[in-house]
Short mmCIF file of C-alpha atoms in Angstrom, two decimals:
data_model
loop_
_atom_site.label_atom_id
_atom_site.label_comp_id
_atom_site.label_asym_id
_atom_site.label_seq_id
_atom_site.Cartn_x
_atom_site.Cartn_y
_atom_site.Cartn_z
CA MET A 751 222.84 60.76 42.85
CA VAL A 752 223.20 62.35 46.31
CA SER A 753 220.54 64.91 47.12
CA GLU A 754 221.70 68.44 47.92
CA ASN A 755 218.72 68.99 50.21
CA LYS A 756 220.23 70.65 53.29
CA ALA A 757 217.46 69.24 55.48
CA ALA A 758 219.11 65.83 55.09
CA TYR A 759 222.07 66.98 57.18
CA PRO A 760 222.00 66.99 61.00
CA THR A 761 221.23 70.27 62.72
CA ARG A 762 224.14 71.46 64.84
CA SER A 763 223.42 72.49 68.42
CA PRO A 764 225.83 75.24 69.51
CA LYS A 765 224.62 75.07 73.12
CA ARG A 766 225.68 71.56 74.20
CA TRP A 767 228.81 70.58 76.16
CA VAL A 768 229.90 67.32 77.78
CA ILE A 769 231.40 67.76 81.25
CA GLY A 770 233.48 65.11 83.00
CA ILE A 771 234.48 65.13 86.67
CA THR A 772 237.11 62.63 87.84
CA GLY A 773 238.82 61.71 91.10
CA ALA A 774 241.41 64.46 91.24
CA SER A 775 241.14 66.98 94.06
CA GLY A 776 239.22 70.08 93.03
CA ALA A 777 235.70 68.83 92.27
CA ILE A 778 234.51 72.35 93.05
CA TYR A 779 236.05 73.44 89.73
CA GLY A 780 233.81 71.10 87.80
CA ILE A 781 230.68 71.92 89.76
CA THR A 782 231.28 75.66 89.41
CA LEU A 783 231.88 75.29 85.67
CA CYS A 784 228.58 73.42 85.31
CA ARG A 785 226.69 76.14 87.15
CA GLN A 786 228.29 78.89 85.10
CA LEU A 787 227.48 77.15 81.83
CA LEU A 788 223.89 76.48 82.88
CA ASN A 789 223.48 80.13 83.84
CA ALA A 790 224.81 81.06 80.39
CA GLY A 791 222.12 78.96 78.71
CA PHE A 792 224.12 75.87 77.74
CA HIS A 793 222.81 72.32 77.84
CA LEU A 794 225.13 69.93 79.67
CA HIS A 795 225.76 66.20 79.64
CA LEU A 796 227.50 65.20 82.88
CA VAL A 797 229.51 62.06 83.62
CA VAL A 798 231.38 61.51 86.90
CA SER A 799 233.91 58.76 87.65
CA ASP A 800 233.54 56.62 90.77
CA ALA A 801 236.55 58.36 92.29
CA GLY A 802 234.99 61.67 91.30
CA TRP A 803 231.96 60.86 93.44
CA ARG A 804 234.30 60.04 96.33
CA VAL A 805 235.91 63.48 96.01
CA LEU A 806 232.50 65.19 95.89
CA LYS A 807 231.70 63.47 99.18
CA GLU A 808 235.05 64.20 100.85
CA GLU A 809 235.61 67.78 99.63
CA LEU A 810 232.07 69.16 99.31
CA GLY A 811 230.27 67.02 101.88
CA TRP A 812 227.76 65.67 99.37
CA ASN A 813 225.65 62.64 100.22
CA VAL A 814 226.38 60.53 97.15
CA SER A 815 224.49 57.37 98.13
CA ASN A 816 221.95 58.15 95.40
CA ARG A 817 223.85 59.75 92.56
CA LEU A 818 220.88 60.81 90.45
CA GLU A 819 219.22 62.47 93.44
CA CYS A 820 222.55 64.16 94.17
CA VAL A 821 222.63 65.69 90.68
CA ASN A 822 218.99 66.77 91.01
CA SER A 823 219.79 68.46 94.31
CA ALA A 824 222.91 70.20 92.98
CA PHE A 825 221.44 71.51 89.73
CA GLY A 826 217.73 71.72 90.52
CA SER A 827 215.44 72.75 87.71
CA ALA A 828 218.17 72.30 85.09
CA VAL A 829 217.62 68.54 85.29
CA SER A 830 213.81 68.61 85.14
CA GLU A 831 213.96 71.14 82.29
CA GLY A 832 216.29 68.91 80.28
CA ARG A 833 219.22 71.34 80.38
CA MET A 834 221.34 68.93 82.45
CA THR A 835 221.56 65.22 81.60
CA TYR A 836 223.40 62.88 83.96
CA HIS A 837 224.97 59.73 82.51
CA PRO A 838 226.11 56.84 84.75
CA LEU A 839 229.78 56.00 84.27
CA ASN A 840 229.14 52.48 82.99
CA ASP A 841 226.37 53.42 80.53
CA ILE A 842 228.57 52.85 77.50
CA GLY A 843 225.47 53.02 75.30
CA ALA A 844 224.72 56.62 76.28
CA SER A 845 224.36 59.28 73.60
CA ILE A 846 227.75 60.86 74.35
CA ALA A 847 229.49 57.57 73.52
CA SER A 848 228.66 58.05 69.84
CA GLY A 849 230.30 60.28 67.27
CA SER A 850 226.82 61.00 65.91
CA PHE A 851 226.05 62.95 69.10
CA ILE A 852 226.50 66.59 68.11
CA CYS A 853 228.06 68.90 70.69
CA GLU A 854 230.52 71.75 70.99
CA GLY A 855 233.09 69.65 72.85
CA MET A 856 234.03 68.20 76.22
CA ALA A 857 235.76 69.53 79.33
CA ILE A 858 237.12 67.25 82.05
CA VAL A 859 237.35 69.32 85.23
CA PRO A 860 239.26 68.22 87.24
CA CYS A 861 241.10 65.41 85.46
CA SER A 862 243.02 62.77 87.39
CA MET A 863 246.28 61.36 86.08
CA GLY A 864 244.58 57.97 85.75
CA SER A 865 241.85 59.29 83.46
CA LEU A 866 244.37 61.39 81.55
CA SER A 867 246.52 58.29 81.01
CA ALA A 868 243.55 56.29 79.73
CA ILE A 869 242.60 59.04 77.28
CA ALA A 870 246.20 59.40 76.06
CA SER A 871 246.42 55.66 75.40
CA GLY A 872 243.00 55.43 73.74
CA ALA A 873 241.65 53.11 76.45
CA SER A 874 237.88 53.67 76.48
CA THR A 875 237.24 51.75 79.68
CA ASN A 876 234.16 53.72 80.76
CA LEU A 877 231.76 56.36 79.45
CA LEU A 878 233.97 59.28 80.48
CA THR A 879 237.06 58.06 78.64
CA ARG A 880 234.92 56.90 75.70
CA ALA A 881 233.35 60.36 75.39
CA ALA A 882 236.82 61.90 75.41
CA ASP A 883 237.92 59.43 72.73
CA VAL A 884 234.92 60.48 70.63
CA MET A 885 236.02 64.12 70.84
CA LEU A 886 239.46 63.17 69.53
CA LYS A 887 238.22 61.00 66.67
CA GLU A 888 235.59 63.54 65.62
CA GLY A 889 238.00 66.47 65.83
CA ARG A 890 235.96 68.29 68.48
CA PRO A 891 237.41 70.41 71.29
CA LEU A 892 238.63 68.50 74.33
CA LEU A 893 239.75 70.47 77.37
CA ILE A 894 241.46 68.89 80.36
CA VAL A 895 242.11 70.52 83.74
CA PRO A 896 244.70 68.28 85.43
CA ARG A 897 245.17 68.58 89.19
CA GLU A 898 248.25 66.79 90.52
CA THR A 899 251.56 67.76 92.06
CA PRO A 900 254.37 66.98 91.72
CA LEU A 901 254.30 65.60 88.18
CA HIS A 902 256.56 62.79 87.03
CA ALA A 903 257.72 62.01 83.52
CA ILE A 904 254.77 59.75 82.62
CA HIS A 905 252.28 62.48 83.59
CA LEU A 906 254.16 65.02 81.50
CA GLU A 907 254.53 62.68 78.52
CA ASN A 908 250.79 61.93 78.54
CA MET A 909 249.95 65.63 78.62
CA LEU A 910 252.40 66.33 75.80
CA LYS A 911 250.88 63.52 73.73
CA LEU A 912 247.39 64.92 74.17
CA SER A 913 248.55 68.49 73.54
CA ARG A 914 250.02 67.39 70.22
CA LEU A 915 246.60 65.97 69.34
CA GLY A 916 245.05 69.38 69.91
CA VAL A 917 243.76 68.86 73.45
CA ARG A 918 243.76 72.03 75.56
CA ILE A 919 245.64 71.38 78.81
CA ILE A 920 244.62 73.90 81.48
CA PRO A 921 246.39 73.04 84.77
CA ALA A 922 244.63 74.08 87.95
CA MET A 923 247.26 76.73 88.70
CA PRO A 924 245.67 79.90 90.10
CA ALA A 925 247.16 83.33 89.48
CA PHE A 926 247.48 86.05 92.10
CA TYR A 927 247.85 89.20 89.96
CA ASN A 928 244.08 89.64 90.22
CA GLY A 929 244.26 89.87 94.02
CA PRO A 930 242.08 86.94 95.08
CA GLN A 931 240.41 87.47 98.44
CA SER A 932 238.73 84.10 98.88
CA ILE A 933 238.74 80.47 97.80
CA GLU A 934 235.84 81.38 95.51
CA ASP A 935 238.05 83.92 93.74
CA ILE A 936 240.70 81.23 93.14
CA VAL A 937 238.09 78.77 91.87
CA HIS A 938 236.61 81.41 89.58
CA PHE A 939 240.00 82.10 88.04
CA ILE A 940 240.49 78.45 87.01
CA VAL A 941 236.90 78.13 85.79
CA GLY A 942 237.26 81.41 83.92
CA LYS A 943 240.44 80.25 82.19
CA THR A 944 238.60 77.08 81.19
CA MET A 945 235.71 79.09 79.76
CA ASP A 946 238.20 81.30 77.90
CA ASN A 947 239.44 78.18 76.13
CA MET A 948 235.86 77.10 75.45
CA GLY A 949 235.28 80.43 73.72
CA ILE A 950 232.63 81.49 76.23
CA GLU A 951 232.40 85.02 77.61
CA HIS A 952 232.35 85.55 81.37
CA ASN A 953 233.33 88.00 84.09
CA LEU A 954 234.65 85.57 86.68
CA TYR A 955 238.02 87.24 87.23
CA LYS A 956 239.76 90.54 86.60
CA ARG A 957 242.09 90.31 83.63
CA TRP A 958 245.62 91.69 83.59
CA GLY A 959 245.50 95.42 82.93
CA GLN A 960 241.76 95.62 83.54
CA PRO A 961 240.98 98.71 85.66
CA ASN A 962 239.22 98.41 88.99
CA GLU A 963 235.53 99.14 88.73
#
C-alpha cells in the first residue's frame, strides 16, 4: 500500500529558473534578465551555447577565455552564495538535464534559429537543448525570445510548432509607445515582457495607459 505521508513527495522550489543564452544577437537581453531575477530573489541555473559566448565577447566586450571566471565576474556574490549556478554546455549529466530537477521553468534569451530548430525537432544535442526538452516533457513553462530578421518559412514553422506545444514565443521586438530614451529602455522593455510571461512583477517599462510619475 502506498503511504500518504506528504514528506515522501519532493519539495517544490518556487524560486528556481533555468536561463539559456544562445548565439543570436542580443545577449544583453539574457544578461539583464539574469540580473533582474537575481535582484528579485530567484535562484538561477545558467547555460550558454558556444555561439552565445562568442556574442558575449563581440557585443559586450567580455573576456570569455575562462567562462567560469566570466560568470563570477558578471554576477559576483550570486555565484559564491549559490544563487547562480553555471553549467557547461556539454555537461549532459548536469542537474537541469533531468526531469527530477524541480524548477519553475526555462527562458532562452536570446534564442538563435539553430537552437530553436533543435528544440522543435526534439534534438537534445547539448545541455541547453536537453534542458528545453525536459521542460516540454515535464509540462513546465518554456519561454523563447527569438532574435532574427527576416524570417523564412522554416523559422516560422518551427515557432508555430513550439507555440502549439505551449511554448511562449516572445520576439525581441521593442515597442515605442513608452517613449524609450536609451538602449537600456529598449532592453528593459523586452526583458519586462519576458518577465510578464514568467509571471514575475517588475517596473522595467511604462505600460500602455500608465500615467507619468
